[in-house]
CSV table of C-alpha atoms in Angstrom, one decimal:
chain,number,residue,atom,x,y,z
W,1,MET,CA,-41.8,-58.6,-70.7
W,2,ARG,CA,-41.8,-61.0,-67.7
W,3,VAL,CA,-38.5,-62.7,-66.9
W,4,THR,CA,-37.5,-65.1,-64.2
W,5,ARG,CA,-34.6,-63.9,-62.0
W,6,LYS,CA,-34.2,-66.6,-59.4
W,7,ALA,CA,-31.7,-68.6,-61.4
W,8,VAL,CA,-29.4,-65.6,-61.7
W,9,TYR,CA,-29.9,-64.9,-58.0
W,10,LEU,CA,-28.9,-68.4,-56.9
W,11,PHE,CA,-25.9,-68.4,-59.1
W,12,ALA,CA,-24.8,-65.0,-57.8
W,13,TRP,CA,-25.5,-66.3,-54.2
W,14,ALA,CA,-23.3,-69.3,-54.9
W,15,ILE,CA,-20.4,-67.0,-55.9
W,16,LEU,CA,-20.8,-64.4,-53.2
W,17,SER,CA,-21.3,-66.9,-50.4
W,18,GLY,CA,-18.2,-68.7,-51.4
W,19,LEU,CA,-19.7,-71.9,-53.0
W,20,ILE,CA,-18.0,-71.0,-56.3
W,21,GLN,CA,-14.8,-69.5,-55.0
W,22,PRO,CA,-11.1,-70.2,-54.6
W,23,LEU,CA,-10.6,-73.4,-52.6
W,24,LEU,CA,-7.5,-75.3,-51.2
W,25,ALA,CA,-6.2,-78.1,-53.5
W,26,GLN,CA,-7.7,-81.4,-52.5
W,27,PRO,CA,-8.0,-80.9,-48.7
W,28,ALA,CA,-9.3,-83.7,-46.4
W,29,ALA,CA,-12.9,-82.4,-46.8
W,30,SER,CA,-12.8,-83.0,-50.6
W,31,ARG,CA,-15.1,-85.9,-51.4
W,32,TYR,CA,-17.8,-87.3,-53.7
W,33,THR,CA,-20.7,-89.1,-52.0
W,34,TYR,CA,-23.5,-91.1,-53.5
W,35,PHE,CA,-26.7,-91.1,-51.4
W,36,SER,CA,-29.9,-93.1,-51.7
W,37,GLY,CA,-33.0,-92.9,-49.5
W,38,THR,CA,-36.4,-91.2,-49.3
W,39,ILE,CA,-38.1,-87.9,-48.9
W,40,GLY,CA,-41.1,-88.9,-46.9
W,41,THR,CA,-41.8,-92.2,-48.6
W,42,VAL,CA,-40.5,-91.2,-52.1
W,43,PRO,CA,-37.2,-92.8,-53.3
W,44,VAL,CA,-34.5,-90.4,-54.2
W,45,ILE,CA,-30.8,-90.5,-55.4
W,46,MET,CA,-28.3,-87.7,-54.6
W,47,HIS,CA,-24.8,-87.0,-55.8
W,48,LEU,CA,-22.9,-84.5,-53.6
W,49,HIS,CA,-19.4,-83.0,-54.2
W,50,GLN,CA,-17.9,-81.4,-51.1
W,51,TYR,CA,-14.9,-79.1,-51.2
W,52,GLY,CA,-14.0,-77.4,-47.9
W,53,ASN,CA,-17.2,-76.4,-46.3
W,54,LYS,CA,-19.0,-76.0,-49.6
W,55,VAL,CA,-21.2,-78.6,-51.2
W,56,SER,CA,-22.9,-78.8,-54.6
W,57,GLY,CA,-24.4,-81.5,-56.7
W,58,TYR,CA,-27.6,-83.0,-58.1
W,59,TYR,CA,-30.5,-85.2,-56.9
W,60,TYR,CA,-33.4,-86.8,-58.6
W,61,TYR,CA,-36.6,-88.7,-57.6
W,62,GLN,CA,-36.2,-92.2,-58.9
W,63,LYS,CA,-39.5,-92.3,-60.7
W,64,GLN,CA,-39.0,-89.1,-62.7
W,65,GLN,CA,-35.1,-89.2,-62.9
W,66,GLN,CA,-35.0,-85.5,-63.6
W,67,PRO,CA,-31.8,-84.2,-62.0
W,68,ILE,CA,-32.2,-81.1,-59.9
W,69,PRO,CA,-29.1,-78.9,-59.1
W,70,CYS,CA,-28.5,-78.1,-55.4
W,71,ILE,CA,-26.0,-76.0,-53.4
W,72,GLY,CA,-25.2,-75.6,-49.8
W,73,THR,CA,-22.7,-75.1,-46.9
W,74,VAL,CA,-21.6,-77.5,-44.2
W,75,SER,CA,-21.2,-76.3,-40.7
W,76,LYS,CA,-19.8,-79.0,-38.5
W,77,ASP,CA,-22.4,-81.8,-39.1
W,78,SER,CA,-25.1,-79.5,-40.3
W,79,LEU,CA,-25.9,-79.1,-44.0
W,80,ARG,CA,-28.5,-77.0,-45.7
W,81,LEU,CA,-29.1,-77.5,-49.4
W,82,THR,CA,-31.2,-75.3,-51.6
W,83,ALA,CA,-32.5,-76.4,-55.0
W,84,TRP,CA,-34.3,-74.7,-57.8
W,85,LEU,CA,-35.3,-75.6,-61.4
W,86,GLY,CA,-37.6,-73.3,-63.4
W,87,SER,CA,-40.5,-72.1,-61.4
W,88,ALA,CA,-41.8,-75.6,-60.8
W,89,ILE,CA,-39.2,-76.8,-58.3
W,90,ASP,CA,-38.0,-74.8,-55.2
W,91,GLU,CA,-36.9,-77.1,-52.5
W,92,ALA,CA,-34.6,-77.2,-49.4
W,93,PHE,CA,-32.9,-79.8,-47.2
W,94,ASP,CA,-32.0,-78.9,-43.6
W,95,GLY,CA,-30.3,-81.7,-41.8
W,96,THR,CA,-27.2,-83.4,-40.4
W,97,TRP,CA,-24.5,-85.2,-42.4
W,98,LYS,CA,-22.9,-87.6,-40.0
W,99,ALA,CA,-21.7,-91.2,-40.0
W,100,GLY,CA,-22.7,-91.8,-43.6
W,101,GLN,CA,-26.2,-90.4,-43.2
W,102,PHE,CA,-27.8,-87.2,-44.4
W,103,GLN,CA,-31.2,-86.7,-42.6
W,104,GLY,CA,-33.5,-84.0,-41.5
W,105,LYS,CA,-36.4,-81.9,-42.8
W,106,TRP,CA,-37.4,-81.1,-46.4
W,107,THR,CA,-39.6,-78.3,-47.7
W,108,ASN,CA,-41.0,-77.5,-51.1
W,109,ASN,CA,-42.2,-74.0,-52.1
W,110,ALA,CA,-43.6,-73.7,-48.6
W,111,LYS,CA,-46.5,-75.8,-49.9
W,112,GLN,CA,-45.3,-79.0,-48.2
W,113,SER,CA,-43.1,-78.6,-45.1
W,114,GLY,CA,-41.8,-80.8,-42.4
W,115,LEU,CA,-41.4,-84.0,-44.4
W,116,THR,CA,-38.5,-86.1,-43.2
W,117,PHE,CA,-35.7,-87.1,-45.5
W,118,ASN,CA,-33.3,-89.9,-44.8
W,119,LEU,CA,-30.4,-90.6,-47.1
W,120,GLN,CA,-27.8,-93.3,-46.7
W,121,ALA,CA,-24.3,-93.0,-48.2
W,122,SER,CA,-23.2,-96.0,-50.3
W,123,ALA,CA,-19.5,-96.6,-49.6
W,124,ALA,CA,-19.3,-99.0,-52.6
W,125,LYS,CA,-20.6,-96.4,-55.0
W,126,SER,CA,-18.9,-93.4,-53.4
W,127,ASP,CA,-15.5,-95.1,-53.7
W,128,GLN,CA,-15.8,-95.3,-57.4
W,129,PHE,CA,-15.2,-91.6,-57.8
W,130,VAL,CA,-13.0,-88.9,-56.2
W,131,TYR,CA,-13.4,-85.1,-56.5
W,132,ILE,CA,-10.2,-83.2,-57.4
W,133,TYR,CA,-9.7,-79.4,-57.5
W,134,THR,CA,-7.3,-76.6,-57.1
W,135,GLU,CA,-7.5,-72.9,-56.4
W,136,GLY,CA,-5.5,-69.7,-56.4
W,137,SER,CA,-6.0,-66.0,-56.0
W,138,LYS,CA,-3.8,-63.0,-56.5
W,139,LYS,CA,-4.3,-59.4,-55.4
W,140,LEU,CA,-2.7,-56.7,-57.6
W,141,ILE,CA,-2.1,-54.5,-54.5
W,142,GLU,CA,-2.4,-55.2,-50.8
W,143,ASN,CA,-5.6,-54.2,-48.9
W,144,LYS,CA,-5.4,-50.8,-47.2
W,145,GLY,CA,-7.7,-51.2,-44.2
W,146,LYS,CA,-11.0,-52.5,-45.6
W,147,THR,CA,-10.5,-51.0,-49.0
W,148,GLU,CA,-11.5,-53.4,-51.8
W,149,VAL,CA,-8.7,-54.1,-54.2
W,150,PRO,CA,-8.5,-55.7,-57.6
W,151,ALA,CA,-7.8,-59.5,-57.5
W,152,ALA,CA,-8.1,-62.6,-59.7
W,153,ASP,CA,-9.2,-66.0,-58.6
W,154,TYR,CA,-8.9,-69.4,-60.3
W,155,LEU,CA,-10.8,-72.6,-59.6
W,156,GLU,CA,-10.7,-75.9,-61.5
W,157,GLY,CA,-12.2,-79.1,-60.3
W,158,THR,CA,-13.5,-82.4,-61.6
W,159,ILE,CA,-15.1,-85.7,-60.7
W,160,TRP,CA,-12.7,-88.5,-61.5
W,161,PRO,CA,-13.3,-92.3,-61.8
W,162,THR,CA,-11.2,-94.6,-59.6
W,163,GLU,CA,-10.0,-98.1,-60.3
W,164,ARG,CA,-12.9,-99.3,-58.2
W,165,MET,CA,-15.4,-98.2,-60.8
W,166,ALA,CA,-17.3,-101.4,-61.8
W,167,ALA,CA,-18.0,-100.5,-65.4
W,168,GLY,CA,-17.1,-97.7,-67.9
W,169,GLN,CA,-14.1,-96.4,-66.0
W,170,GLU,CA,-11.8,-96.2,-69.0
W,171,ALA,CA,-14.5,-94.7,-71.3
W,172,LEU,CA,-15.5,-92.1,-68.7
W,173,THR,CA,-11.9,-91.1,-67.9
W,174,GLY,CA,-11.3,-90.6,-71.6
W,175,VAL,CA,-14.3,-88.4,-72.0
W,176,ILE,CA,-13.3,-86.3,-69.0
W,177,ARG,CA,-9.7,-85.9,-70.3
W,178,LYS,CA,-11.0,-84.7,-73.7
W,179,LYS,CA,-13.5,-82.2,-72.2
W,180,LEU,CA,-10.9,-80.8,-69.8
W,181,LYS,CA,-7.9,-81.1,-72.1
W,182,ILE,CA,-6.0,-83.3,-69.7
W,183,PRO,CA,-3.3,-85.1,-71.7
W,184,ASP,CA,-3.0,-88.9,-71.5
W,185,GLY,CA,-0.8,-89.9,-68.6
W,186,ALA,CA,-1.2,-86.6,-66.9
W,187,THR,CA,-2.9,-86.3,-63.5
W,188,PRO,CA,-5.8,-83.7,-63.3
W,189,GLY,CA,-4.4,-82.2,-60.1
W,190,ASN,CA,-1.0,-81.4,-61.7
W,191,VAL,CA,-2.6,-80.0,-64.9
W,192,PHE,CA,-4.9,-77.8,-62.8
W,193,LEU,CA,-2.0,-76.5,-60.8
W,194,GLN,CA,-0.1,-75.5,-63.9
W,195,ARG,CA,-3.1,-73.8,-65.4
W,196,ARG,CA,-3.7,-71.9,-62.2
W,197,LYS,CA,-0.1,-70.7,-62.0
W,198,ALA,CA,-0.2,-69.5,-65.7
W,199,TYR,CA,-3.5,-67.8,-65.3
W,200,LEU,CA,-2.5,-65.8,-62.2
W,201,ALA,CA,0.9,-64.9,-63.7
W,202,ALA,CA,-0.7,-63.7,-66.9
W,203,TYR,CA,-3.1,-61.5,-64.8
W,204,VAL,CA,-0.2,-59.8,-63.0
W,205,LYS,CA,1.7,-59.3,-66.2
W,206,GLU,CA,-1.3,-57.8,-68.0
W,207,ASN,CA,-1.8,-55.2,-65.4
W,208,ALA,CA,1.8,-54.4,-64.6
W,209,GLY,CA,1.6,-50.9,-66.1
W,210,VAL,CA,-1.6,-49.8,-64.3
W,211,SER,CA,-1.2,-47.3,-61.4
W,212,GLN,CA,-2.6,-48.1,-58.0
W,213,LYS,CA,-4.7,-45.0,-58.2
W,214,GLU,CA,-6.4,-46.2,-61.4
W,215,MET,CA,-6.9,-49.7,-60.0
W,216,LEU,CA,-8.6,-48.4,-56.8
W,217,GLU,CA,-10.9,-46.2,-58.9
W,218,SER,CA,-12.0,-49.1,-61.1
W,219,VAL,CA,-11.7,-52.2,-58.9
W,220,GLY,CA,-14.2,-54.2,-61.0
W,221,GLN,CA,-12.5,-53.4,-64.3
W,222,TYR,CA,-9.2,-54.9,-63.1
W,223,SER,CA,-10.6,-57.9,-61.3
W,224,GLN,CA,-10.9,-61.3,-62.9
W,225,SER,CA,-12.3,-64.8,-62.2
W,226,SER,CA,-12.0,-68.1,-64.0
W,227,GLN,CA,-13.9,-71.1,-62.6
W,228,SER,CA,-14.6,-74.5,-64.0
W,229,ASN,CA,-16.2,-77.4,-62.3
W,230,LEU,CA,-17.1,-80.8,-63.7
W,231,GLN,CA,-19.5,-82.9,-61.6
W,232,LEU,CA,-21.6,-86.1,-61.8
W,233,VAL,CA,-25.3,-85.5,-62.5
W,234,TYR,CA,-26.8,-88.9,-63.0
W,235,TRP,CA,-25.4,-92.4,-62.9
W,236,SER,CA,-27.0,-95.8,-63.8
W,237,ASP,CA,-25.9,-99.1,-65.2
W,238,GLN,CA,-26.2,-97.6,-68.7
W,239,TYR,CA,-25.6,-93.8,-68.5
W,240,ALA,CA,-23.3,-91.4,-66.7
W,241,VAL,CA,-24.2,-87.7,-67.1
W,242,LEU,CA,-21.5,-85.0,-66.6
W,243,ALA,CA,-22.1,-81.3,-66.0
W,244,LEU,CA,-19.2,-78.9,-66.8
W,245,SER,CA,-20.1,-75.6,-65.1
W,246,SER,CA,-18.0,-72.5,-66.0
W,247,TYR,CA,-17.9,-68.9,-64.9
W,248,GLU,CA,-15.7,-66.1,-66.4
W,249,TYR,CA,-15.5,-62.5,-65.2
W,250,THR,CA,-13.2,-60.0,-66.9
W,251,GLY,CA,-14.7,-56.8,-65.6
W,252,GLY,CA,-18.0,-55.2,-66.3
W,253,ALA,CA,-21.5,-55.5,-65.0
W,254,HIS,CA,-21.5,-59.3,-64.6
W,255,GLY,CA,-19.7,-62.4,-65.6
W,256,ASN,CA,-20.7,-65.1,-68.1
W,257,TYR,CA,-21.6,-68.6,-67.1
W,258,GLY,CA,-23.1,-71.8,-68.4
W,259,THR,CA,-23.3,-75.5,-68.0
W,260,ASP,CA,-22.3,-78.0,-70.7
W,261,TYR,CA,-23.9,-81.5,-70.3
W,262,THR,CA,-22.5,-84.8,-71.6
W,263,THR,CA,-24.1,-88.2,-71.5
W,264,VAL,CA,-21.8,-91.2,-71.7
W,265,ASP,CA,-23.1,-94.7,-72.6
W,266,LEU,CA,-21.2,-96.9,-70.2
W,267,LYS,CA,-22.0,-100.0,-72.2
W,268,THR,CA,-20.6,-98.7,-75.5
W,269,GLY,CA,-18.1,-96.2,-74.1
W,270,LYS,CA,-19.5,-93.5,-76.5
W,271,VAL,CA,-20.8,-90.0,-75.9
W,272,VAL,CA,-24.6,-90.1,-76.7
W,273,SER,CA,-25.9,-88.1,-79.6
W,274,LEU,CA,-29.5,-87.2,-80.4
W,275,ALA,CA,-29.4,-89.7,-83.2
W,276,ASP,CA,-28.6,-92.4,-80.7
W,277,ILE,CA,-31.8,-91.6,-78.8
W,278,LEU,CA,-34.3,-90.3,-81.3
W,279,THR,CA,-35.4,-91.3,-84.8
W,280,PRO,CA,-35.9,-88.5,-87.4
W,281,VAL,CA,-39.6,-88.6,-86.4
W,282,GLY,CA,-38.7,-88.2,-82.8
W,283,ARG,CA,-36.4,-85.2,-83.6
W,284,GLN,CA,-39.2,-83.5,-85.5
W,285,LYS,CA,-41.4,-83.6,-82.4
W,286,LEU,CA,-38.8,-81.7,-80.3
W,287,PRO,CA,-39.8,-78.0,-81.0
W,288,ALA,CA,-43.4,-78.5,-80.0
W,289,LEU,CA,-42.4,-80.6,-76.9
W,290,LEU,CA,-39.8,-78.1,-75.8
W,291,ALA,CA,-42.4,-75.3,-76.0
W,292,ALA,CA,-45.0,-77.3,-74.1
W,293,ASN,CA,-42.5,-78.4,-71.3
W,294,PHE,CA,-41.1,-74.9,-71.0
W,295,ARG,CA,-44.6,-73.6,-70.3
W,296,LYS,CA,-45.0,-76.3,-67.6
W,297,GLN,CA,-41.6,-75.7,-66.1
W,298,TYR,CA,-42.0,-71.9,-65.9
W,299,ALA,CA,-45.8,-71.8,-65.2
W,300,VAL,CA,-46.5,-69.9,-68.4
W,301,LYS,CA,-50.2,-69.1,-68.8
W,302,PRO,CA,-52.0,-70.4,-71.9
W,303,SER,CA,-52.9,-66.9,-72.9
W,304,GLU,CA,-49.2,-65.9,-72.9
W,305,THR,CA,-46.8,-66.3,-75.8
W,306,LEU,CA,-43.2,-67.5,-75.2
W,307,GLN,CA,-41.9,-64.0,-75.8
W,308,GLN,CA,-44.3,-62.6,-73.2
W,309,ALA,CA,-42.9,-65.2,-70.9
W,310,GLY,CA,-39.4,-63.8,-71.4
W,311,LEU,CA,-37.9,-65.7,-74.4
W,312,PHE,CA,-36.5,-64.0,-77.5
W,313,ASP,CA,-38.7,-66.0,-79.9
W,314,ASN,CA,-42.1,-67.8,-79.8
W,315,SER,CA,-40.4,-71.1,-80.6
W,316,ILE,CA,-37.6,-73.2,-79.1
W,317,LYS,CA,-35.2,-75.2,-81.2
W,318,PRO,CA,-33.3,-78.2,-79.8
W,319,ASN,CA,-29.5,-77.6,-79.3
W,320,GLY,CA,-26.6,-79.9,-78.7
W,321,ASN,CA,-26.5,-79.3,-75.0
W,322,PHE,CA,-28.7,-82.1,-73.6
W,323,TYR,CA,-28.6,-85.2,-71.4
W,324,VAL,CA,-30.6,-88.3,-71.1
W,325,THR,CA,-31.6,-90.4,-68.1
W,326,GLY,CA,-33.8,-93.5,-67.9
W,327,THR,CA,-37.0,-91.5,-68.2
W,328,THR,CA,-36.1,-88.0,-69.3
W,329,LEU,CA,-34.4,-86.0,-72.1
W,330,THR,CA,-33.4,-82.6,-70.9
W,331,PHE,CA,-32.1,-79.6,-73.0
W,332,CYS,CA,-30.1,-76.8,-71.4
W,333,TYR,CA,-29.8,-73.2,-72.7
W,334,THR,CA,-27.2,-70.8,-71.4
W,335,PRO,CA,-27.9,-67.2,-70.7
W,336,TYR,CA,-28.6,-65.1,-73.8
W,337,GLU,CA,-29.1,-68.3,-75.9
W,338,ILE,CA,-32.9,-68.2,-76.0
W,339,GLY,CA,-33.6,-65.7,-73.3
W,340,PRO,CA,-32.1,-62.7,-71.5
W,341,TYR,CA,-29.4,-62.9,-68.8
W,342,ALA,CA,-32.0,-62.3,-66.1
W,343,MET,CA,-33.6,-65.6,-66.9
W,344,GLY,CA,-30.4,-67.5,-66.1
W,345,GLU,CA,-29.9,-70.9,-67.5
W,346,ILE,CA,-33.0,-72.6,-68.8
W,347,GLN,CA,-33.4,-76.3,-68.5
W,348,ILE,CA,-36.3,-78.0,-70.2
W,349,PRO,CA,-36.9,-81.7,-69.3
W,350,ILE,CA,-39.0,-83.8,-71.7
W,351,PRO,CA,-40.4,-87.1,-70.4
W,352,LEU,CA,-39.4,-89.9,-72.8
W,353,SER,CA,-43.0,-91.1,-72.6
W,354,GLN,CA,-43.9,-88.0,-74.7
W,355,LEU,CA,-41.5,-89.2,-77.4
W,356,ALA,CA,-43.1,-92.7,-77.7
W,357,GLY,CA,-42.8,-93.8,-81.3
W,358,GLY,CA,-39.8,-91.6,-81.9
W,359,LEU,CA,-37.3,-93.4,-79.7
W,360,VAL,CA,-34.5,-95.5,-81.2
W,361,LYS,CA,-35.0,-99.1,-80.1
W,362,PRO,CA,-32.2,-100.5,-78.0
């Protein structure tokens, strides 16, 4: 069976390189930035969330409006972002982020290289959101030389609408509160701090009776991690798409992770359901379209079955983890949902043009 491993590699790289790691609570380098500009001559939008020297977010070409996740690290004014989606998209941005501009060289699968990208930050749009997070870590014992010791880390962060948001601020804030279980009236930063304190205290208490000898013999078994990060994926006059990425490690060979997507209709204030987008006829088309677009996304040969391409079954059913943009309906499947862990998260975008005749009329 052939499986795709790059999604898992990139996620592991993000953890090990420190992109998904404990971070200081809302330092000066914490910010959300909305960029617009071009790669070559092609218009593109980018949403970046910076915390410390780490950056993650999404960008999309305005014609396709298919969000692509990206991760990177800032060093002074230099920023390198890497992006990957299925086997069809493998891109990188190498440039400088300075004075409200992110510009440099863009490459794509080494097929196209040296194209210039030039992205301009929009202060008016960037000011409509802030990014808030907190972190904490706790070692069960102190390091002895370079000896690895059991430890737990905690990260929780979120995008948060400000009063400057032109439309949908109240609705979007309500959705975020519900998803992250932030009570009305409470500030996300304070809630995150309380959760961090409780998590680390529980970790110490749970392992209070374990000897240092046993801990050092099984460091992984006594290490833990809990990370949750809600970011902005797509934003238009009608829709705001949120991605809640989570990672949990409680010992063993690897942790579990996944991304939960939510589309908010800023005009109605409601979370979008499939019934809001597709008629019954449109929903009936989904399995065939999911299979066809998976084949395209993962470069599956016509002679191969979906199982030969790595999936558990030869068909793909729609789930509730989807989001919609102006041109695309995308379904996301977490590891083990339709394929093995080695395939990582599987995102299958379906152009809305393929659902013509099955779309709910506005």
